[in-house]
Structures are given as C-alpha cells and as structure tokens.
Amino acid sequence: QLVESGGGSVQAGQTLSLSCTSSMLTISRYCVAWFRQVSGREREGVAAIDGDGRSTYADSVKGLFTISRDDTKNILTLQMTSLKPEDSGMYYCTAGWGYCDLQTDFQYWGQGTQVTVS
C-alpha cells in the first residue's frame, strides 16, 4: 500500500531524496516515517512526521535528513544530505496510528528502496 522510490547509488557527501506514495492511504491522516535496514542488522527508525507536521529524527541524522509531506500529492519525502557510507541500506516507508515517533506501532510498510553510499 506504500510505494517508495528514489533510491540509488551515490558518493559520500552527496544528496539523495526518497519519495513514498500510496494509492490507498491518505498519508496526512497517519503518523508516517522512514526506517532503514542493513542486511543482518535490525531495522532502525530514521524520521517520522505526524498529521500536524511535527517531525522527529534519529540522533544520527538530525540536521542532515529532512522528512516532509506534500499533502496535495499524497507524497512523503526524505531528503538526505551529506550522505555517509553508514547511511547505506534499504529504506522503508511506513504508516501507523497513535502517538507519532519512531516507536509508533506502524501497520503499513512499503517494499523498500535501496540506498548505497560509497
């Protein structure tokens, strides 16, 4: 129900923007977030944004990544700047209900988009 796009291979220091959209969910009605996962490691929350536009970030990406929504297009975006090799991984878009942070019980997940930083 969620579809991510925008992943790719970039060099360290570059910027990349990911997008997530849904044909079934109205993103602005949910707590929506980005998670990432490296093979063999647990999935970690990166950034979340609630229906009022309040956002929260993992300490590792504060000041570097920006989460935003375009409600007119039903798109969630993650802009990632100054990318590092440790930012590599599969990035997932997710949506859920309730208090919005990176510990929210997210019910809907996309298939992911791969980001590789070298």
CSV table of C-alpha atoms in Angstrom, one decimal:
chain,number,residue,atom,x,y,z
A,1,GLN,CA,0.0,0.0,0.0
A,2,LEU,CA,3.1,2.2,0.3
A,3,VAL,CA,5.5,2.6,-2.6
A,4,GLU,CA,9.0,4.0,-2.2
A,5,SER,CA,11.2,5.5,-4.9
A,6,GLY,CA,14.3,7.5,-5.4
A,7,GLY,CA,17.0,5.1,-4.1
A,8,GLY,CA,20.2,4.7,-5.8
A,9,SER,CA,24.0,4.7,-5.6
A,10,VAL,CA,25.7,8.0,-4.7
A,11,GLN,CA,29.1,9.1,-3.4
A,12,ALA,CA,29.7,10.2,0.1
A,13,GLY,CA,28.8,13.8,0.7
A,14,GLN,CA,26.0,13.8,-1.9
A,15,THR,CA,22.3,14.4,-1.5
A,16,LEU,CA,19.5,12.0,-2.3
A,17,SER,CA,15.7,12.3,-1.9
A,18,LEU,CA,13.4,9.4,-1.4
A,19,SER,CA,9.7,9.5,-2.0
A,20,CYS,CA,6.8,7.4,-0.8
A,21,THR,CA,3.2,7.5,-2.0
A,22,SER,CA,0.1,5.4,-1.7
A,23,SER,CA,-3.0,4.8,-3.8
A,24,MET,CA,-4.9,3.6,-0.8
A,25,LEU,CA,-3.7,5.6,2.2
A,26,THR,CA,-4.1,9.3,2.8
A,27,ILE,CA,-0.7,9.9,4.2
A,28,SER,CA,-1.6,13.1,6.1
A,29,ARG,CA,-4.0,11.0,8.3
A,30,TYR,CA,-1.2,8.9,9.7
A,31,CYS,CA,2.0,9.0,11.5
A,32,VAL,CA,4.4,8.3,8.7
A,33,ALA,CA,8.0,7.5,8.9
A,34,TRP,CA,11.2,6.3,7.2
A,35,PHE,CA,13.1,3.3,8.5
A,36,ARG,CA,16.3,1.7,7.2
A,37,GLN,CA,17.8,-1.7,7.4
A,38,VAL,CA,21.2,-3.1,6.6
A,39,SER,CA,21.4,-6.8,6.0
A,40,GLY,CA,22.0,-8.7,9.2
A,41,ARG,CA,21.0,-5.7,11.4
A,42,GLU,CA,17.8,-4.6,13.0
A,43,ARG,CA,15.6,-2.1,11.2
A,44,GLU,CA,16.1,1.4,12.6
A,45,GLY,CA,13.8,4.4,12.6
A,46,VAL,CA,15.2,7.4,10.7
A,47,ALA,CA,12.5,10.1,10.8
A,48,ALA,CA,8.8,10.4,11.5
A,49,ILE,CA,6.2,13.1,10.9
A,50,ASP,CA,2.6,13.4,12.2
A,51,GLY,CA,-0.5,14.8,10.8
A,52,ASP,CA,0.3,18.3,12.1
A,53,GLY,CA,3.7,18.3,10.5
A,54,ARG,CA,5.7,17.7,13.7
A,55,SER,CA,8.8,15.7,13.0
A,56,THR,CA,11.2,13.6,14.9
A,57,TYR,CA,14.6,12.2,13.9
A,58,ALA,CA,17.1,9.7,14.9
A,59,ASP,CA,20.1,11.3,16.5
A,60,SER,CA,22.4,10.1,13.7
A,61,VAL,CA,20.5,12.0,11.1
A,62,LYS,CA,19.5,15.2,12.9
A,63,GLY,CA,20.4,18.3,10.8
A,64,LEU,CA,21.2,16.1,7.8
A,65,PHE,CA,17.9,14.5,6.8
A,66,THR,CA,14.6,16.2,6.4
A,67,ILE,CA,11.2,14.5,6.4
A,68,SER,CA,8.3,16.3,4.8
A,69,ARG,CA,4.9,15.7,3.2
A,70,ASP,CA,3.1,17.1,0.2
A,71,ASP,CA,-0.5,16.6,1.1
A,72,THR,CA,-1.7,17.8,-2.3
A,73,LYS,CA,0.2,15.0,-4.0
A,74,ASN,CA,-0.1,12.5,-1.1
A,75,ILE,CA,3.7,12.1,-1.1
A,76,LEU,CA,6.1,11.6,1.8
A,77,THR,CA,9.7,12.7,1.2
A,78,LEU,CA,13.0,12.1,2.9
A,79,GLN,CA,15.8,14.5,1.8
A,80,MET,CA,19.2,13.1,2.8
A,81,THR,CA,22.2,15.4,2.7
A,82,SER,CA,25.9,14.8,3.4
A,83,LEU,CA,25.4,11.1,3.0
A,84,LYS,CA,27.9,8.7,4.5
A,85,PRO,CA,28.6,5.0,3.8
A,86,GLU,CA,26.9,4.1,7.0
A,87,ASP,CA,23.7,5.6,5.6
A,88,SER,CA,23.5,2.8,3.1
A,89,GLY,CA,20.7,0.3,3.4
A,90,MET,CA,17.1,-0.5,2.4
A,91,TYR,CA,14.9,2.4,3.2
A,92,TYR,CA,11.2,1.7,4.0
A,93,CYS,CA,8.2,4.0,4.2
A,94,THR,CA,5.7,3.2,6.9
A,95,ALA,CA,2.4,4.4,8.3
A,96,GLY,CA,0.6,3.9,11.6
A,97,TRP,CA,-1.7,5.3,14.2
A,98,GLY,CA,-1.2,6.8,17.6
A,99,TYR,CA,1.4,9.0,19.2
A,100,CYS,CA,3.9,9.7,16.5
A,101,ASP,CA,7.5,8.9,17.0
A,102,LEU,CA,10.0,6.3,15.9
A,103,GLN,CA,8.4,3.8,18.4
A,104,THR,CA,4.9,4.1,16.9
A,105,ASP,CA,3.2,0.9,16.1
A,106,PHE,CA,3.4,1.1,12.3
A,107,GLN,CA,1.0,-1.1,10.5
A,108,TYR,CA,1.7,-0.4,6.8
A,109,TRP,CA,5.0,-0.9,5.1
A,110,GLY,CA,6.4,-0.4,1.7
A,111,GLN,CA,8.8,-2.8,-0.1
A,112,GLY,CA,11.7,-0.5,0.3
A,113,THR,CA,14.2,1.3,-1.9
A,114,GLN,CA,18.0,0.7,-1.8
A,115,VAL,CA,20.4,3.4,-0.9
A,116,THR,CA,24.1,2.8,-1.4
A,117,VAL,CA,26.7,5.4,-0.4
A,118,SER,CA,30.3,4.8,-1.3
